[in-house]
mmCIF file of C-alpha atoms in Angstrom:
data_model
loop_
_atom_site.group_PDB
_atom_site.id
_atom_site.type_symbol
_atom_site.label_atom_id
_atom_site.label_comp_id
_atom_site.label_asym_id
_atom_site.label_seq_id
_atom_site.Cartn_x
_atom_site.Cartn_y
_atom_site.Cartn_z
ATOM 1 C CA UNK V 1 -6.541 -2.431 14.947
ATOM 2 C CA UNK V 2 -3.093 -2.673 16.502
ATOM 3 C CA UNK V 3 -0.703 -0.676 14.263
ATOM 4 C CA UNK V 4 2.907 -1.623 13.733
ATOM 5 C CA UNK V 5 5.751 0.650 14.865
ATOM 6 C CA UNK V 6 5.566 2.715 11.667
ATOM 7 C CA UNK V 7 1.806 3.200 12.092
ATOM 8 C CA UNK V 8 2.270 4.155 15.743
ATOM 9 C CA UNK V 9 4.860 6.784 14.794
ATOM 10 C CA UNK V 10 2.467 8.316 12.252
ATOM 11 C CA UNK V 11 -0.289 8.399 14.881
ATOM 12 C CA UNK V 12 2.037 10.147 17.351
ATOM 13 C CA UNK V 13 2.998 12.720 14.704
ATOM 14 C CA UNK V 14 -0.668 13.486 14.012
ATOM 15 C CA UNK V 15 -1.401 13.820 17.738
ATOM 16 C CA UNK V 16 1.496 16.274 18.040
ATOM 17 C CA UNK V 17 0.262 18.325 15.065
ATOM 18 C CA UNK V 18 -3.208 18.491 16.622
ATOM 19 C CA UNK V 19 -1.711 20.511 19.489
ATOM 20 C CA UNK V 20 -0.387 23.190 17.102
ATOM 21 C CA UNK V 21 -2.327 26.216 15.900
ATOM 22 C CA UNK V 22 -1.112 26.428 12.303
ATOM 23 C CA UNK V 23 -3.055 25.249 9.251
ATOM 24 C CA UNK V 24 -2.539 21.582 8.605
ATOM 25 C CA UNK V 25 -3.744 19.033 6.117
ATOM 26 C CA UNK V 26 -2.917 15.415 6.833
ATOM 27 C CA UNK V 27 -2.818 12.841 4.054
ATOM 28 C CA UNK V 28 -2.607 9.196 4.999
ATOM 29 C CA UNK V 29 -1.573 7.195 1.957
ATOM 30 C CA UNK V 30 -2.620 3.588 1.812
ATOM 31 C CA UNK V 31 -0.529 1.358 -0.417
ATOM 32 C CA UNK V 32 0.924 3.522 -3.199
ATOM 33 C CA UNK V 33 1.900 1.624 -6.323
ATOM 34 C CA UNK V 34 3.521 2.597 -9.594
ATOM 35 C CA UNK V 35 6.591 2.366 -11.746
ATOM 36 C CA UNK V 36 9.775 2.653 -9.675
ATOM 37 C CA UNK V 37 8.027 2.366 -6.305
ATOM 38 C CA UNK V 38 9.868 0.414 -3.638
ATOM 39 C CA UNK V 39 6.875 -1.566 -2.323
ATOM 40 C CA UNK V 40 5.522 -2.181 -5.806
ATOM 41 C CA UNK V 41 8.999 -3.226 -6.939
ATOM 42 C CA UNK V 42 9.104 -5.797 -4.145
ATOM 43 C CA UNK V 43 5.763 -7.198 -5.320
ATOM 44 C CA UNK V 44 7.133 -7.508 -8.844
ATOM 45 C CA UNK V 45 10.282 -9.217 -7.489
ATOM 46 C CA UNK V 46 8.126 -11.625 -5.494
ATOM 47 C CA UNK V 47 6.387 -12.783 -8.681
ATOM 48 C CA UNK V 48 9.742 -13.338 -10.405
ATOM 49 C CA UNK V 49 11.786 -14.730 -7.512
ATOM 50 C CA UNK V 50 11.253 -18.424 -8.202
ATOM 51 C CA UNK V 51 10.130 -20.488 -11.165
ATOM 52 C CA UNK V 52 6.602 -21.938 -10.976
ATOM 53 C CA UNK V 53 5.789 -20.575 -7.479
ATOM 54 C CA UNK V 54 5.222 -17.331 -5.591
ATOM 55 C CA UNK V 55 6.129 -17.541 -1.890
ATOM 56 C CA UNK V 56 3.707 -15.870 0.497
ATOM 57 C CA UNK V 57 3.741 -15.428 4.250
ATOM 58 C CA UNK V 58 0.256 -15.823 5.663
ATOM 59 C CA UNK V 59 -2.931 -16.089 3.646
ATOM 60 C CA UNK V 60 -2.399 -12.960 1.554
ATOM 61 C CA UNK V 61 -6.098 -12.178 2.022
ATOM 62 C CA UNK V 62 -5.904 -8.912 4.002
ATOM 63 C CA UNK V 63 -7.665 -6.202 1.994
ATOM 64 C CA UNK V 64 -5.775 -3.097 0.897
ATOM 65 C CA UNK V 65 -6.898 -0.050 -1.062
ATOM 66 C CA UNK V 66 -3.949 0.741 -3.338
ATOM 67 C CA UNK V 67 -3.680 4.131 -5.025
ATOM 68 C CA UNK V 68 -1.783 4.789 -8.243
ATOM 69 C CA UNK V 69 1.286 6.991 -7.619
ATOM 70 C CA UNK V 70 0.269 9.705 -10.087
ATOM 71 C CA UNK V 71 -3.174 9.975 -8.467
ATOM 72 C CA UNK V 72 -1.607 10.242 -5.009
ATOM 73 C CA UNK V 73 0.805 12.938 -6.215
ATOM 74 C CA UNK V 74 -2.006 14.943 -7.808
ATOM 75 C CA UNK V 75 -4.100 14.843 -4.631
ATOM 76 C CA UNK V 76 -1.138 15.863 -2.455
ATOM 77 C CA UNK V 77 -0.400 18.838 -4.731
ATOM 78 C CA UNK V 78 -4.055 19.897 -4.686
ATOM 79 C CA UNK V 79 -4.261 19.448 -0.899
ATOM 80 C CA UNK V 80 -1.163 21.587 -0.382
ATOM 81 C CA UNK V 81 -2.653 24.451 -2.394
ATOM 82 C CA UNK V 82 -6.148 24.434 -0.847
ATOM 83 C CA UNK V 83 -6.999 26.926 1.825
ATOM 84 C CA UNK V 84 -10.473 25.484 2.398
ATOM 85 C CA UNK V 85 -9.102 22.100 3.529
ATOM 86 C CA UNK V 86 -7.354 23.313 6.658
ATOM 87 C CA UNK V 87 -7.277 21.010 9.646
ATOM 88 C CA UNK V 88 -8.580 18.064 7.662
ATOM 89 C CA UNK V 89 -7.298 14.520 7.254
ATOM 90 C CA UNK V 90 -7.618 12.394 4.143
ATOM 91 C CA UNK V 91 -7.056 8.700 3.592
ATOM 92 C CA UNK V 92 -5.450 8.232 0.175
ATOM 93 C CA UNK V 93 -6.621 5.084 -1.502
ATOM 94 C CA UNK V 94 -7.837 4.017 -4.883
ATOM 95 C CA UNK V 95 -11.296 3.043 -6.081
ATOM 96 C CA UNK V 96 -10.888 -0.682 -5.429
ATOM 97 C CA UNK V 97 -9.807 -2.978 -2.650
ATOM 98 C CA UNK V 98 -7.655 -6.008 -3.292
ATOM 99 C CA UNK V 99 -5.754 -8.518 -1.235
ATOM 100 C CA UNK V 100 -2.002 -8.896 -1.613
ATOM 101 C CA UNK V 101 -2.675 -12.181 -3.363
ATOM 102 C CA UNK V 102 -5.058 -10.479 -5.814
ATOM 103 C CA UNK V 103 -2.483 -7.734 -6.487
ATOM 104 C CA UNK V 104 0.190 -10.327 -7.230
ATOM 105 C CA UNK V 105 -2.218 -12.154 -9.548
ATOM 106 C CA UNK V 106 -2.858 -8.880 -11.436
ATOM 107 C CA UNK V 107 0.892 -8.304 -11.795
ATOM 108 C CA UNK V 108 1.383 -11.854 -13.060
ATOM 109 C CA UNK V 109 -1.510 -11.439 -15.520
ATOM 110 C CA UNK V 110 0.120 -8.328 -17.041
ATOM 111 C CA UNK V 111 3.488 -10.155 -17.132
ATOM 112 C CA UNK V 112 1.751 -13.205 -18.655
ATOM 113 C CA UNK V 113 2.927 -15.455 -15.811
ATOM 114 C CA UNK V 114 1.109 -18.422 -14.335
ATOM 115 C CA UNK V 115 2.426 -19.546 -10.982
ATOM 116 C CA UNK V 116 1.158 -21.255 -7.876
ATOM 117 C CA UNK V 117 1.178 -19.605 -4.445
ATOM 118 C CA UNK V 118 3.007 -21.413 -1.650
ATOM 119 C CA UNK V 119 2.026 -20.151 1.790
ATOM 120 C CA UNK V 120 4.125 -20.144 4.946
ATOM 121 C CA UNK V 121 2.077 -19.637 8.111
ATOM 122 C CA UNK V 122 2.729 -16.443 10.076
ATOM 123 C CA UNK V 123 3.051 -18.458 13.309
ATOM 124 C CA UNK V 124 5.920 -20.408 11.733
ATOM 125 C CA UNK V 125 7.803 -17.462 10.165
ATOM 126 C CA UNK V 126 7.534 -14.977 13.071
ATOM 127 C CA UNK V 127 9.872 -16.789 15.537
ATOM 128 C CA UNK V 128 12.413 -17.408 12.782
ATOM 129 C CA UNK V 129 12.418 -13.685 11.957
ATOM 130 C CA UNK V 130 12.731 -12.787 15.649
ATOM 131 C CA UNK V 131 16.029 -14.675 15.776
ATOM 132 C CA UNK V 132 17.184 -13.404 12.364
ATOM 133 C CA UNK V 133 16.480 -9.786 13.397
ATOM 134 C CA UNK V 134 18.900 -10.227 16.319
ATOM 135 C CA UNK V 135 21.621 -11.236 13.875
ATOM 136 C CA UNK V 136 21.077 -8.736 11.038
ATOM 137 C CA UNK V 137 18.979 -5.740 10.052
ATOM 138 C CA UNK V 138 19.256 -6.586 6.347
ATOM 139 C CA UNK V 139 16.316 -8.947 5.980
ATOM 140 C CA UNK V 140 14.018 -9.087 2.952
ATOM 141 C CA UNK V 141 11.051 -8.982 5.342
ATOM 142 C CA UNK V 142 10.524 -8.156 9.009
ATOM 143 C CA UNK V 143 7.935 -8.993 11.640
ATOM 144 C CA UNK V 144 6.698 -5.402 11.368
ATOM 145 C CA UNK V 145 6.203 -5.814 7.615
ATOM 146 C CA UNK V 146 4.239 -9.016 8.193
ATOM 147 C CA UNK V 147 2.025 -7.196 10.680
ATOM 148 C CA UNK V 148 1.294 -4.579 8.009
ATOM 149 C CA UNK V 149 0.656 -7.235 5.350
ATOM 150 C CA UNK V 150 -1.872 -8.937 7.614
ATOM 151 C CA UNK V 151 -3.827 -5.697 8.299
ATOM 152 C CA UNK V 152 -6.922 -4.858 6.255
ATOM 153 C CA UNK V 153 -8.279 -1.403 5.589
ATOM 154 C CA UNK V 154 -10.997 0.128 3.445
ATOM 155 C CA UNK V 155 -12.425 3.646 3.252
ATOM 156 C CA UNK V 156 -14.590 5.855 1.053
ATOM 157 C CA UNK V 157 -12.437 6.927 -1.896
ATOM 158 C CA UNK V 158 -15.255 9.042 -3.400
ATOM 159 C CA UNK V 159 -14.421 11.763 -0.860
ATOM 160 C CA UNK V 160 -11.081 12.218 -2.667
ATOM 161 C CA UNK V 161 -12.714 12.315 -6.100
ATOM 162 C CA UNK V 162 -15.282 14.901 -4.987
ATOM 163 C CA UNK V 163 -13.095 17.162 -2.843
ATOM 164 C CA UNK V 164 -10.062 17.165 -5.151
ATOM 165 C CA UNK V 165 -11.936 16.856 -8.462
ATOM 166 C CA UNK V 166 -9.976 13.849 -9.662
ATOM 167 C CA UNK V 167 -10.909 10.563 -11.258
ATOM 168 C CA UNK V 168 -8.862 7.837 -9.620
ATOM 169 C CA UNK V 169 -7.204 5.205 -11.762
ATOM 170 C CA UNK V 170 -8.750 1.747 -11.689
ATOM 171 C CA UNK V 171 -6.411 -0.840 -10.188
ATOM 172 C CA UNK V 172 -5.904 -3.108 -13.185
ATOM 173 C CA UNK V 173 -5.253 -0.129 -15.472
ATOM 174 C CA UNK V 174 -2.775 1.360 -12.977
ATOM 175 C CA UNK V 175 -0.885 -1.915 -12.721
ATOM 176 C CA UNK V 176 -0.811 -2.178 -16.521
ATOM 177 C CA UNK V 177 0.606 1.373 -16.771
ATOM 178 C CA UNK V 178 3.104 0.638 -13.990
ATOM 179 C CA UNK V 179 4.520 -2.368 -15.794
ATOM 180 C CA UNK V 180 4.614 -0.800 -19.259
ATOM 181 C CA UNK V 181 5.281 2.613 -20.713
ATOM 182 C CA UNK V 182 1.554 3.146 -21.336
ATOM 183 C CA UNK V 183 -0.043 6.327 -20.033
ATOM 184 C CA UNK V 184 -3.649 7.315 -19.275
#
């Protein structure tokens, strides 16, 4: 997989840490979602942007493994206080995979919205963004963000549940809690 600039910078940071002799625990969060989250907020905005339709660049079918913000925070706290986890890396992701399109459908279900998806092909949007990025840095989406949206990833979440003794929140329940004041 060819990571975007952000992914490349994280890889370089990990390579640098590998050269150091101190204790290190690396956590690699997947898509973190929850109330007040920037990325999750953008997904909510996307479902409310226009009447009757939800605009989407690309197919929206790349698989992600979102993790509920409170679960991610709990694992990070537990990782930071473990001495037996030194020099380990963990992928932080929830118990289910879902495409961006499926995530947006779950958000709309909780919000009781029914809308149609209108897709713009990546090959069409990318050159337009290339020109727009020369003019301004204040775009609602960038080519780098599209690259990330089009990347799929999946990993074994049970490692997190076993090693950190947590039960990860199911995706639909986490989205419900994120959009309401409900708690576990």
